[in-house]
Amino acid sequence: AQSVTQLDSHVSVSEGTPVLLRCNYSSSYSPSLFWYVQHPNKGLQLLLKYTSAATLVKGINGFEAEFKKSETSFHLTKPSAHMSDAAEYFCVVIPSGSARQLTFGSGTQLTVLP
Amino acid sequence: DAGITQSPRYKITETGRQVTLMCHQTWSHSYMFWYRQDLGHGLRLIYYSAAADITDKGEVPDGYVVSRSKTENFPLTLESATRSQTSVYFCASSHQGSEDTQYFGPGTRLTVL
């Protein structure tokens, strides 16, 4: 069985400071891992994905995430927050070749303060 | 060039009524997905489809029915709506499967009274 835990339901940062959104997972099989972002009243958009290639993954809008198998983590970071980054972020795990076991984390709401 | 659309965007219905939520994509993606989003649960997979006439259950399929007679359409039917099915429903599609990038529709907010 697999699961995803987003360790913070809310994160607040000041504009221009670093962002860290934490995600831990458990999976019986080599997983694919994703981060999606959801702006208010919108659908979800892919930020980045890890599919067993490079462990440091770069995504859109300056975000990146590092897959650490030993820590079963896939934390999302950005060096400098922008007001437009305010949104909800979801970590997703998919065991290899198993669409029906796709699992979303419960989400982290990011607030960016001026 | 609409991409992926959902209709209606908002729906209010009563307990026991049948409701169908529509999803249409213009990319000819093989895979399509239905999720529900509830506070504190993130998104949960209801059903998915790997191709026309091929569907499979996700995490929370009870009370829902899907069909996929054409590649571009993936309707979700609540045969007898219940209050617990009040939620926001998202449809998504991907070219090669769940491990490929999924593209989400704007969502349908359903209220069951």
PDB file of C-alpha atoms in Angstrom:
ATOM      1  CA  ALA A   1       0.000   0.000   0.000  1.00  0.00           C
ATOM      2  CA  GLN A   2       1.124   3.529  -0.578  1.00  0.00           C
ATOM      3  CA  SER A   3       0.472   6.792   1.195  1.00  0.00           C
ATOM      4  CA  VAL A   4       1.447  10.420   0.993  1.00  0.00           C
ATOM      5  CA  THR A   5       1.874  12.781   3.919  1.00  0.00           C
ATOM      6  CA  GLN A   6       2.180  16.493   3.462  1.00  0.00           C
ATOM      7  CA  LEU A   7       3.631  17.547   6.748  1.00  0.00           C
ATOM      8  CA  ASP A   8       2.216  21.078   6.831  1.00  0.00           C
ATOM      9  CA  SER A   9      -1.359  22.008   6.007  1.00  0.00           C
ATOM     10  CA  HIS A  10      -0.458  25.723   5.941  1.00  0.00           C
ATOM     11  CA  VAL A  11       2.810  27.514   5.257  1.00  0.00           C
ATOM     12  CA  SER A  12       3.326  31.279   5.363  1.00  0.00           C
ATOM     13  CA  VAL A  13       6.402  33.011   3.974  1.00  0.00           C
ATOM     14  CA  SER A  14       7.334  36.575   3.170  1.00  0.00           C
ATOM     15  CA  GLU A  15       7.818  37.602  -0.432  1.00  0.00           C
ATOM     16  CA  GLY A  16      11.423  37.062  -1.472  1.00  0.00           C
ATOM     17  CA  THR A  17      12.153  34.386   1.156  1.00  0.00           C
ATOM     18  CA  PRO A  18      12.615  30.650   0.482  1.00  0.00           C
ATOM     19  CA  VAL A  19       9.730  28.217   0.247  1.00  0.00           C
ATOM     20  CA  LEU A  20       9.816  24.656   1.607  1.00  0.00           C
ATOM     21  CA  LEU A  21       6.785  22.385   1.298  1.00  0.00           C
ATOM     22  CA  ARG A  22       7.350  18.943   2.744  1.00  0.00           C
ATOM     23  CA  CYS A  23       6.140  15.614   1.417  1.00  0.00           C
ATOM     24  CA  ASN A  24       6.854  12.101   2.676  1.00  0.00           C
ATOM     25  CA  TYR A  25       5.599   8.973   0.978  1.00  0.00           C
ATOM     26  CA  SER A  26       5.461   5.253   1.382  1.00  0.00           C
ATOM     27  CA  SER A  27       5.173   2.894  -1.525  1.00  0.00           C
ATOM     28  CA  SER A  28       5.720  -0.795  -2.062  1.00  0.00           C
ATOM     29  CA  TYR A  29       6.964  -0.233  -5.591  1.00  0.00           C
ATOM     30  CA  SER A  30       9.248   2.249  -7.314  1.00  0.00           C
ATOM     31  CA  PRO A  31       6.966   5.237  -7.429  1.00  0.00           C
ATOM     32  CA  SER A  32       6.531   8.217  -9.665  1.00  0.00           C
ATOM     33  CA  LEU A  33       6.142  11.431  -7.687  1.00  0.00           C
ATOM     34  CA  PHE A  34       4.528  14.689  -8.694  1.00  0.00           C
ATOM     35  CA  TRP A  35       3.794  18.141  -7.372  1.00  0.00           C
ATOM     36  CA  TYR A  36       0.684  19.926  -8.606  1.00  0.00           C
ATOM     37  CA  VAL A  37      -0.454  23.469  -7.835  1.00  0.00           C
ATOM     38  CA  GLN A  38      -4.041  24.684  -7.575  1.00  0.00           C
ATOM     39  CA  HIS A  39      -4.839  28.369  -7.650  1.00  0.00           C
ATOM     40  CA  PRO A  40      -8.195  29.475  -6.209  1.00  0.00           C
ATOM     41  CA  ASN A  41     -11.190  28.190  -8.148  1.00  0.00           C
ATOM     42  CA  LYS A  42      -8.970  26.631 -10.793  1.00  0.00           C
ATOM     43  CA  GLY A  43      -7.997  23.130 -11.838  1.00  0.00           C
ATOM     44  CA  LEU A  44      -4.638  21.643 -10.991  1.00  0.00           C
ATOM     45  CA  GLN A  45      -1.449  22.277 -12.931  1.00  0.00           C
ATOM     46  CA  LEU A  46       1.689  20.156 -12.953  1.00  0.00           C
ATOM     47  CA  LEU A  47       4.724  21.785 -11.336  1.00  0.00           C
ATOM     48  CA  LEU A  48       7.192  18.937 -11.715  1.00  0.00           C
ATOM     49  CA  LYS A  49       7.530  15.158 -11.700  1.00  0.00           C
ATOM     50  CA  TYR A  50      10.031  12.489 -10.766  1.00  0.00           C
ATOM     51  CA  THR A  51       9.979   9.270 -12.776  1.00  0.00           C
ATOM     52  CA  SER A  52      13.246   7.485 -11.814  1.00  0.00           C
ATOM     53  CA  ALA A  53      15.639   9.708 -13.732  1.00  0.00           C
ATOM     54  CA  ALA A  54      17.566  12.547 -12.030  1.00  0.00           C
ATOM     55  CA  THR A  55      16.780  12.844  -8.328  1.00  0.00           C
ATOM     56  CA  LEU A  56      16.782  16.659  -8.441  1.00  0.00           C
ATOM     57  CA  VAL A  57      13.846  17.720 -10.536  1.00  0.00           C
ATOM     58  CA  LYS A  58      13.320  21.229 -11.831  1.00  0.00           C
ATOM     59  CA  GLY A  59       9.839  22.451 -12.577  1.00  0.00           C
ATOM     60  CA  ILE A  60       8.054  25.542 -13.712  1.00  0.00           C
ATOM     61  CA  ASN A  61       8.189  28.967 -12.063  1.00  0.00           C
ATOM     62  CA  GLY A  62      11.493  28.289 -10.303  1.00  0.00           C
ATOM     63  CA  PHE A  63      10.316  25.341  -8.221  1.00  0.00           C
ATOM     64  CA  GLU A  64      12.360  22.216  -7.718  1.00  0.00           C
ATOM     65  CA  ALA A  65      12.161  19.028  -5.678  1.00  0.00           C
ATOM     66  CA  GLU A  66      14.633  16.379  -4.625  1.00  0.00           C
ATOM     67  CA  PHE A  67      13.777  12.690  -4.444  1.00  0.00           C
ATOM     68  CA  LYS A  68      15.465  11.146  -1.400  1.00  0.00           C
ATOM     69  CA  LYS A  69      14.802   7.437  -1.318  1.00  0.00           C
ATOM     70  CA  SER A  70      16.535   6.897   2.024  1.00  0.00           C
ATOM     71  CA  GLU A  71      14.274   9.494   3.654  1.00  0.00           C
ATOM     72  CA  THR A  72      11.211   8.651   1.510  1.00  0.00           C
ATOM     73  CA  SER A  73      10.805  12.360   0.894  1.00  0.00           C
ATOM     74  CA  PHE A  74      10.066  14.606  -2.057  1.00  0.00           C
ATOM     75  CA  HIS A  75      10.130  18.131  -0.673  1.00  0.00           C
ATOM     76  CA  LEU A  76       9.304  21.111  -2.882  1.00  0.00           C
ATOM     77  CA  THR A  77      11.469  24.219  -2.711  1.00  0.00           C
ATOM     78  CA  LYS A  78      11.826  27.628  -4.287  1.00  0.00           C
ATOM     79  CA  PRO A  79      14.623  30.084  -3.461  1.00  0.00           C
ATOM     80  CA  SER A  80      12.479  33.215  -3.483  1.00  0.00           C
ATOM     81  CA  ALA A  81       8.720  33.368  -3.076  1.00  0.00           C
ATOM     82  CA  HIS A  82       6.551  35.554  -5.254  1.00  0.00           C
ATOM     83  CA  MET A  83       3.056  36.778  -4.484  1.00  0.00           C
ATOM     84  CA  SER A  84       1.743  34.744  -7.404  1.00  0.00           C
ATOM     85  CA  ASP A  85       2.958  31.537  -5.702  1.00  0.00           C
ATOM     86  CA  ALA A  86       0.108  31.752  -3.196  1.00  0.00           C
ATOM     87  CA  ALA A  87      -1.932  28.615  -3.880  1.00  0.00           C
ATOM     88  CA  GLU A  88      -2.525  25.083  -2.675  1.00  0.00           C
ATOM     89  CA  TYR A  89       0.110  22.476  -3.469  1.00  0.00           C
ATOM     90  CA  PHE A  90      -0.426  18.743  -3.739  1.00  0.00           C
ATOM     91  CA  CYS A  91       2.122  15.951  -3.612  1.00  0.00           C
ATOM     92  CA  VAL A  92       1.110  12.817  -5.572  1.00  0.00           C
ATOM     93  CA  VAL A  93       2.532   9.293  -5.546  1.00  0.00           C
ATOM     94  CA  ILE A  94       1.855   6.656  -8.189  1.00  0.00           C
ATOM     95  CA  PRO A  95       3.292   3.162  -7.781  1.00  0.00           C
ATOM     96  CA  SER A  96       4.931   2.036 -10.968  1.00  0.00           C
ATOM     97  CA  GLY A  97       2.346   0.971 -13.516  1.00  0.00           C
ATOM     98  CA  SER A  98      -0.587   1.199 -11.136  1.00  0.00           C
ATOM     99  CA  ALA A  99      -2.961   3.982 -12.100  1.00  0.00           C
ATOM    100  CA  ARG A 100      -5.681   2.859  -9.720  1.00  0.00           C
ATOM    101  CA  GLN A 101      -3.367   3.331  -6.725  1.00  0.00           C
ATOM    102  CA  LEU A 102      -2.630   6.955  -7.494  1.00  0.00           C
ATOM    103  CA  THR A 103      -2.713   8.879  -4.196  1.00  0.00           C
ATOM    104  CA  PHE A 104      -2.859  12.604  -3.523  1.00  0.00           C
ATOM    105  CA  GLY A 105      -1.618  14.230  -0.355  1.00  0.00           C
ATOM    106  CA  SER A 106      -4.083  16.375   1.556  1.00  0.00           C
ATOM    107  CA  GLY A 107      -2.485  19.597   0.341  1.00  0.00           C
ATOM    108  CA  THR A 108      -0.445  22.507   1.691  1.00  0.00           C
ATOM    109  CA  GLN A 109      -1.857  26.016   1.495  1.00  0.00           C
ATOM    110  CA  LEU A 110       0.943  28.493   0.798  1.00  0.00           C
ATOM    111  CA  THR A 111       0.440  32.114   1.833  1.00  0.00           C
ATOM    112  CA  VAL A 112       2.900  34.737   0.652  1.00  0.00           C
ATOM    113  CA  LEU A 113       3.038  37.886   2.748  1.00  0.00           C
ATOM    114  CA  PRO A 114       4.074  41.237   1.250  1.00  0.00           C
TER     115      PRO A 114
ATOM    116  CA  ASP B   1      -8.453  24.895 -28.622  1.00  0.00           C
ATOM    117  CA  ALA B   2     -10.479  24.343 -25.444  1.00  0.00           C
ATOM    118  CA  GLY B   3      -8.294  21.521 -24.087  1.00  0.00           C
ATOM    119  CA  ILE B   4     -10.334  19.893 -21.374  1.00  0.00           C
ATOM    120  CA  THR B   5     -13.751  21.176 -20.388  1.00  0.00           C
ATOM    121  CA  GLN B   6     -16.318  20.199 -17.797  1.00  0.00           C
ATOM    122  CA  SER B   7     -20.025  20.900 -17.657  1.00  0.00           C
ATOM    123  CA  PRO B   8     -21.892  22.072 -15.808  1.00  0.00           C
ATOM    124  CA  ARG B   9     -19.554  24.172 -13.666  1.00  0.00           C
ATOM    125  CA  TYR B  10     -22.093  24.344 -10.845  1.00  0.00           C
ATOM    126  CA  LYS B  11     -24.955  22.016 -10.072  1.00  0.00           C
ATOM    127  CA  ILE B  12     -27.478  21.806  -7.266  1.00  0.00           C
ATOM    128  CA  THR B  13     -29.601  18.694  -7.037  1.00  0.00           C
ATOM    129  CA  GLU B  14     -31.676  16.765  -4.544  1.00  0.00           C
ATOM    130  CA  THR B  15     -31.067  13.477  -2.813  1.00  0.00           C
ATOM    131  CA  GLY B  16     -32.088  10.538  -4.951  1.00  0.00           C
ATOM    132  CA  ARG B  17     -31.838  12.272  -8.312  1.00  0.00           C
ATOM    133  CA  GLN B  18     -29.592  11.114 -11.124  1.00  0.00           C
ATOM    134  CA  VAL B  19     -26.882  13.559 -12.139  1.00  0.00           C
ATOM    135  CA  THR B  20     -24.397  13.367 -14.999  1.00  0.00           C
ATOM    136  CA  LEU B  21     -21.219  15.401 -15.092  1.00  0.00           C
ATOM    137  CA  MET B  22     -19.625  15.812 -18.480  1.00  0.00           C
ATOM    138  CA  CYS B  23     -15.970  15.883 -19.413  1.00  0.00           C
ATOM    139  CA  HIS B  24     -14.608  16.553 -22.894  1.00  0.00           C
ATOM    140  CA  GLN B  25     -11.001  16.762 -24.101  1.00  0.00           C
ATOM    141  CA  THR B  26      -9.722  17.799 -27.512  1.00  0.00           C
ATOM    142  CA  TRP B  27      -6.223  16.274 -27.364  1.00  0.00           C
ATOM    143  CA  SER B  28      -7.182  12.652 -28.147  1.00  0.00           C
ATOM    144  CA  HIS B  29      -5.492  11.615 -24.901  1.00  0.00           C
ATOM    145  CA  SER B  30      -5.843   7.913 -24.157  1.00  0.00           C
ATOM    146  CA  TYR B  31      -6.322   8.223 -20.404  1.00  0.00           C
ATOM    147  CA  MET B  32      -9.038  10.098 -18.563  1.00  0.00           C
ATOM    148  CA  PHE B  33      -9.710  10.378 -14.848  1.00  0.00           C
ATOM    149  CA  TRP B  34     -12.408  11.523 -12.452  1.00  0.00           C
ATOM    150  CA  TYR B  35     -11.549  12.852  -8.995  1.00  0.00           C
ATOM    151  CA  ARG B  36     -13.466  14.351  -6.152  1.00  0.00           C
ATOM    152  CA  GLN B  37     -11.980  17.015  -3.912  1.00  0.00           C
ATOM    153  CA  ASP B  38     -13.116  17.373  -0.324  1.00  0.00           C
ATOM    154  CA  LEU B  39     -11.625  19.426   2.490  1.00  0.00           C
ATOM    155  CA  GLY B  40      -8.950  17.489   4.318  1.00  0.00           C
ATOM    156  CA  HIS B  41      -8.793  14.703   1.727  1.00  0.00           C
ATOM    157  CA  GLY B  42      -6.974  16.205  -1.206  1.00  0.00           C
ATOM    158  CA  LEU B  43      -8.176  14.611  -4.430  1.00  0.00           C
ATOM    159  CA  ARG B  44      -9.416  11.045  -4.521  1.00  0.00           C
ATOM    160  CA  LEU B  45      -9.641   8.984  -7.668  1.00  0.00           C
ATOM    161  CA  ILE B  46     -13.155   7.779  -8.495  1.00  0.00           C
ATOM    162  CA  TYR B  47     -12.696   6.075 -11.880  1.00  0.00           C
ATOM    163  CA  TYR B  48     -10.265   6.160 -14.722  1.00  0.00           C
ATOM    164  CA  SER B  49     -10.219   4.996 -18.320  1.00  0.00           C
ATOM    165  CA  ALA B  50      -7.238   3.829 -20.352  1.00  0.00           C
ATOM    166  CA  ALA B  51      -9.049   4.021 -23.697  1.00  0.00           C
ATOM    167  CA  ALA B  52     -12.521   4.000 -25.202  1.00  0.00           C
ATOM    168  CA  ASP B  53     -14.613   1.216 -23.669  1.00  0.00           C
ATOM    169  CA  ILE B  54     -11.973   0.499 -20.980  1.00  0.00           C
ATOM    170  CA  THR B  55     -12.689   1.772 -17.481  1.00  0.00           C
ATOM    171  CA  ASP B  56     -11.527   0.813 -13.993  1.00  0.00           C
ATOM    172  CA  LYS B  57     -12.294   1.729 -10.409  1.00  0.00           C
ATOM    173  CA  GLY B  58     -10.215   4.066  -8.319  1.00  0.00           C
ATOM    174  CA  GLU B  59     -10.202   4.628  -4.578  1.00  0.00           C
ATOM    175  CA  VAL B  60     -13.836   5.755  -4.124  1.00  0.00           C
ATOM    176  CA  PRO B  61     -16.054   4.323  -6.911  1.00  0.00           C
ATOM    177  CA  ASP B  62     -19.191   3.484  -4.913  1.00  0.00           C
ATOM    178  CA  GLY B  63     -22.274   5.387  -6.064  1.00  0.00           C
ATOM    179  CA  TYR B  64     -20.735   6.410  -9.388  1.00  0.00           C
ATOM    180  CA  VAL B  65     -20.945   5.050 -12.910  1.00  0.00           C
ATOM    181  CA  VAL B  66     -18.769   5.963 -15.896  1.00  0.00           C
ATOM    182  CA  SER B  67     -18.730   5.204 -19.583  1.00  0.00           C
ATOM    183  CA  ARG B  68     -16.399   5.985 -22.421  1.00  0.00           C
ATOM    184  CA  SER B  69     -17.889   5.293 -25.818  1.00  0.00           C
ATOM    185  CA  LYS B  70     -15.718   7.958 -27.474  1.00  0.00           C
ATOM    186  CA  THR B  71     -12.110   8.840 -26.718  1.00  0.00           C
ATOM    187  CA  GLU B  72     -12.891  12.510 -26.123  1.00  0.00           C
ATOM    188  CA  ASN B  73     -15.765  12.112 -23.653  1.00  0.00           C
ATOM    189  CA  PHE B  74     -15.832  10.622 -20.161  1.00  0.00           C
ATOM    190  CA  PRO B  75     -19.141  11.282 -18.376  1.00  0.00           C
ATOM    191  CA  LEU B  76     -19.587  10.575 -14.673  1.00  0.00           C
ATOM    192  CA  THR B  77     -23.078   9.640 -13.445  1.00  0.00           C
ATOM    193  CA  LEU B  78     -24.382   9.657  -9.916  1.00  0.00           C
ATOM    194  CA  GLU B  79     -27.283   7.262 -10.234  1.00  0.00           C
ATOM    195  CA  SER B  80     -28.982   8.284  -6.986  1.00  0.00           C
ATOM    196  CA  ALA B  81     -27.270  11.291  -5.464  1.00  0.00           C
ATOM    197  CA  THR B  82     -26.569  11.422  -1.736  1.00  0.00           C
ATOM    198  CA  ARG B  83     -25.498  14.336   0.473  1.00  0.00           C
ATOM    199  CA  SER B  84     -22.093  12.709   0.942  1.00  0.00           C
ATOM    200  CA  GLN B  85     -21.506  13.209  -2.777  1.00  0.00           C
ATOM    201  CA  THR B  86     -21.508  16.982  -2.349  1.00  0.00           C
ATOM    202  CA  SER B  87     -18.031  17.844  -3.569  1.00  0.00           C
ATOM    203  CA  VAL B  88     -15.953  19.434  -6.288  1.00  0.00           C
ATOM    204  CA  TYR B  89     -15.358  17.041  -9.170  1.00  0.00           C
ATOM    205  CA  PHE B  90     -12.334  17.265 -11.425  1.00  0.00           C
ATOM    206  CA  CYS B  91     -11.788  15.522 -14.702  1.00  0.00           C
ATOM    207  CA  ALA B  92      -8.267  15.030 -16.062  1.00  0.00           C
ATOM    208  CA  SER B  93      -6.622  13.492 -19.088  1.00  0.00           C
ATOM    209  CA  SER B  94      -3.152  12.286 -19.963  1.00  0.00           C
ATOM    210  CA  HIS B  95      -1.497  10.999 -23.096  1.00  0.00           C
ATOM    211  CA  GLN B  96       0.093   7.820 -21.784  1.00  0.00           C
ATOM    212  CA  GLY B  97      -1.275   7.071 -18.334  1.00  0.00           C
ATOM    213  CA  SER B  98      -1.265   8.209 -14.735  1.00  0.00           C
ATOM    214  CA  GLU B  99       2.544   8.530 -14.715  1.00  0.00           C
ATOM    215  CA  ASP B 100       2.325  11.004 -17.543  1.00  0.00           C
ATOM    216  CA  THR B 101       1.359  14.622 -16.938  1.00  0.00           C
ATOM    217  CA  GLN B 102      -2.324  14.957 -16.191  1.00  0.00           C
ATOM    218  CA  TYR B 103      -4.224  17.985 -17.476  1.00  0.00           C
ATOM    219  CA  PHE B 104      -7.137  19.022 -15.325  1.00  0.00           C
ATOM    220  CA  GLY B 105     -10.442  20.586 -16.170  1.00  0.00           C
ATOM    221  CA  PRO B 106     -11.786  23.568 -14.208  1.00  0.00           C
ATOM    222  CA  GLY B 107     -14.010  21.436 -11.979  1.00  0.00           C
ATOM    223  CA  THR B 108     -17.714  21.034 -11.263  1.00  0.00           C
ATOM    224  CA  ARG B 109     -19.050  22.093  -7.888  1.00  0.00           C
ATOM    225  CA  LEU B 110     -21.923  19.747  -7.012  1.00  0.00           C
ATOM    226  CA  THR B 111     -24.268  20.315  -4.097  1.00  0.00           C
ATOM    227  CA  VAL B 112     -26.731  17.603  -3.091  1.00  0.00           C
ATOM    228  CA  LEU B 113     -29.522  18.858  -0.843  1.00  0.00           C
TER     229      LEU B 113
END
